[in-house]
Amino acid sequence: MPVQQADVDDLVERALQADRGAIARLISLVETGGPDATRAVAALYGRTGNAYTVGITGAPGSGKSTLTDRLIGRLRRDGASVGVLAIDPSSPFTGGAILGDRVRMQDHATDDGVFIRSMATRGHLGGLALATPQAVRILDAVGKEWVLIETVGVGQVEVEVAGAADTTVVVVNPGWGDGVQANKAGLLEIADVFVVNKADRPGVDETVRDLRQMLELSPERDWTPPIVQTIATEGTGIDDLHDAIAAHRAHLEADGRLAQRRGARLREELRAIVLARLAERAGAVSDDDAFEALARRVDARELDPYAAADELLASAG
Ligand SMILES: Nc1nc2c(ncn2[C@@H]2O[C@H](COP(=O)(O)OP(=O)(O)OP(=O)(O)O)[C@@H](O)[C@H]2O)c(=O)[nH]1
Ligand SMILES: [Mg+2]
């Protein structure tokens, strides 16, 4: 249901005063999309650009939520405020992730410095790819210093969303071929830090070796992703993960790379919004009477489809 302008303003106002309910409502708005979402983002955009974002991705069940939970704990030790978006996979093999995420991050549920939210795809135009950056903005605007984004590393959009963070952490597990699977899913290209989680299981050295080999074969980059070993369930290696993220951040912040990366991302987002808006307009154009009239002329071979499309677009302005 659309919210009144005054209500959106009121939500924004309350969210800025750290009202958790209001923050949650705003995230629901951007999840749904539409004019209310646009209004909320417009009201908050000027306050954004301060949060550091970390994408955490990997195969279903690799331990992303458990790691995220530990990372929240580590960041809180420094007194930093943390926002978390757990993107619920549309993928059928990970049903029940919402409950899992809630259970695994429960320790922080009563901590005012932490805000955790699951987000679903909903399948609207631009879906997750457009909604996630808006949700990140809300957390950024209300003062979260870190925003962690958990996505399952299957599916192009989920991988894209994780890859759009300032630092992207790719989680794999020990065992034959896990690194190779990550490579196939396109995760190797987006990784700034690798985590071999479940390092209490056999095959850690082989997996590390596989990753190293694949990195050597991939195109030269100005940053070589470190490989960190963790046992998330026991909290082992979390300091190493934190340090690896901090090192990548320092690398980006030197020489203006972070600003450059964010600038490129904003341009990509702008392009995606323009495309989504054009697609919306095209949708409107293609189900009115003028469309049908032109389509009949195409049926009758009086017009070719290209000429008909141009005519439609010209009349739509
Ligand atoms: N042995 C072992 N188990 C782990 C470790 N880390 C996580 N697990 C277990 O692995 C299972 C999946 O962990 P999650 O943190 O939910 O994994 P996830 O990647 O968030 O899962 P989805 O969001 O469903 O894709 C749980 O049963 C965890 O307790 C680890 O280091 N060692
Ligand atoms: Mg999870």
PDB file of C-alpha atoms and ligand atoms in Angstrom, residues 58-67 87 89 93-97 100-101 104 150 152 171 197-201 230-234, ligand 1:
ATOM      1  CA  GLY A  58      29.847 -18.349  -1.292  1.00  0.00           C
ATOM      2  CA  ALA A  59      28.025 -21.610  -1.839  1.00  0.00           C
ATOM      3  CA  PRO A  60      24.886 -22.444   0.165  1.00  0.00           C
ATOM      4  CA  GLY A  61      25.808 -23.636   3.647  1.00  0.00           C
ATOM      5  CA  SER A  62      29.471 -22.612   3.407  1.00  0.00           C
ATOM      6  CA  GLY A  63      29.161 -20.712   6.686  1.00  0.00           C
ATOM      7  CA  LYS A  64      28.483 -17.145   5.537  1.00  0.00           C
ATOM      8  CA  SER A  65      25.994 -16.323   8.307  1.00  0.00           C
ATOM      9  CA  THR A  66      28.168 -17.842  11.017  1.00  0.00           C
ATOM     10  CA  LEU A  67      31.141 -15.834   9.729  1.00  0.00           C
ATOM     11  CA  ILE A  87      19.766 -11.497   1.055  1.00  0.00           C
ATOM     12  CA  PRO A  89      18.228 -16.557  -1.874  1.00  0.00           C
ATOM     13  CA  PHE A  93      18.174 -25.391  -2.327  1.00  0.00           C
ATOM     14  CA  THR A  94      18.577 -22.988   0.568  1.00  0.00           C
ATOM     15  CA  GLY A  95      15.052 -22.723   1.895  1.00  0.00           C
ATOM     16  CA  GLY A  96      14.879 -21.768   5.545  1.00  0.00           C
ATOM     17  CA  ALA A  97      17.758 -19.306   5.356  1.00  0.00           C
ATOM     18  CA  GLY A 100      19.023 -19.784   9.963  1.00  0.00           C
ATOM     19  CA  ASP A 101      20.211 -16.193   9.762  1.00  0.00           C
ATOM     20  CA  ARG A 104      22.934 -17.503  13.919  1.00  0.00           C
ATOM     21  CA  GLU A 150      25.411 -11.726   2.769  1.00  0.00           C
ATOM     22  CA  VAL A 152      24.450 -16.890  -1.756  1.00  0.00           C
ATOM     23  CA  VAL A 171      33.767 -18.197   1.268  1.00  0.00           C
ATOM     24  CA  ASN A 197      35.860 -21.798   6.278  1.00  0.00           C
ATOM     25  CA  LYS A 198      35.267 -25.107   8.097  1.00  0.00           C
ATOM     26  CA  ALA A 199      39.038 -25.424   8.362  1.00  0.00           C
ATOM     27  CA  ASP A 200      38.368 -28.081  11.023  1.00  0.00           C
ATOM     28  CA  ARG A 201      37.626 -30.426   8.106  1.00  0.00           C
ATOM     29  CA  THR A 230      38.590 -19.901   9.580  1.00  0.00           C
ATOM     30  CA  ILE A 231      36.492 -22.131  11.802  1.00  0.00           C
ATOM     31  CA  ALA A 232      33.520 -19.816  12.128  1.00  0.00           C
ATOM     32  CA  THR A 233      31.696 -21.991  14.636  1.00  0.00           C
ATOM     33  CA  GLU A 234      34.637 -21.678  17.022  1.00  0.00           C
TER      34      GLU A 234
HETATM   35  N1  LIG B   1      32.380 -27.825  11.064  1.00  0.00           N
HETATM   36  C1  LIG B   1      32.079 -26.551  10.814  1.00  0.00           C
HETATM   37  N2  LIG B   1      30.805 -26.199  10.594  1.00  0.00           N
HETATM   38  C2  LIG B   1      30.536 -24.904  10.346  1.00  0.00           C
HETATM   39  C3  LIG B   1      31.559 -23.914  10.329  1.00  0.00           C
HETATM   40  N3  LIG B   1      30.990 -22.736  10.033  1.00  0.00           N
HETATM   41  C4  LIG B   1      29.671 -22.951   9.882  1.00  0.00           C
HETATM   42  N4  LIG B   1      29.391 -24.272  10.087  1.00  0.00           N
HETATM   43  C5  LIG B   1      28.054 -24.927  10.021  1.00  0.00           C
HETATM   44  O1  LIG B   1      27.642 -24.957   8.672  1.00  0.00           O
HETATM   45  C6  LIG B   1      26.219 -24.819   8.609  1.00  0.00           C
HETATM   46  C7  LIG B   1      25.856 -23.679   7.690  1.00  0.00           C
HETATM   47  O2  LIG B   1      26.280 -22.469   8.268  1.00  0.00           O
HETATM   48  P1  LIG B   1      25.670 -21.049   7.858  1.00  0.00           P
HETATM   49  O3  LIG B   1      26.446 -20.014   8.562  1.00  0.00           O
HETATM   50  O4  LIG B   1      24.205 -21.033   8.005  1.00  0.00           O
HETATM   51  O5  LIG B   1      26.008 -21.066   6.326  1.00  0.00           O
HETATM   52  P2  LIG B   1      25.463 -20.061   5.194  1.00  0.00           P
HETATM   53  O6  LIG B   1      26.528 -20.031   4.178  1.00  0.00           O
HETATM   54  O7  LIG B   1      25.039 -18.778   5.794  1.00  0.00           O
HETATM   55  O8  LIG B   1      24.186 -20.849   4.658  1.00  0.00           O
HETATM   56  P3  LIG B   1      23.032 -20.291   3.654  1.00  0.00           P
HETATM   57  O9  LIG B   1      22.750 -18.869   4.041  1.00  0.00           O
HETATM   58  O10 LIG B   1      21.875 -21.191   3.887  1.00  0.00           O
HETATM   59  O11 LIG B   1      23.607 -20.420   2.275  1.00  0.00           O
HETATM   60  C8  LIG B   1      25.744 -24.628  10.035  1.00  0.00           C
HETATM   61  O12 LIG B   1      25.323 -25.858  10.527  1.00  0.00           O
HETATM   62  C9  LIG B   1      26.991 -24.147  10.758  1.00  0.00           C
HETATM   63  O13 LIG B   1      26.981 -24.457  12.123  1.00  0.00           O
HETATM   64  C10 LIG B   1      32.905 -24.324  10.578  1.00  0.00           C
HETATM   65  O14 LIG B   1      33.859 -23.545  10.571  1.00  0.00           O
HETATM   66  N5  LIG B   1      33.103 -25.651  10.817  1.00  0.00           N
END
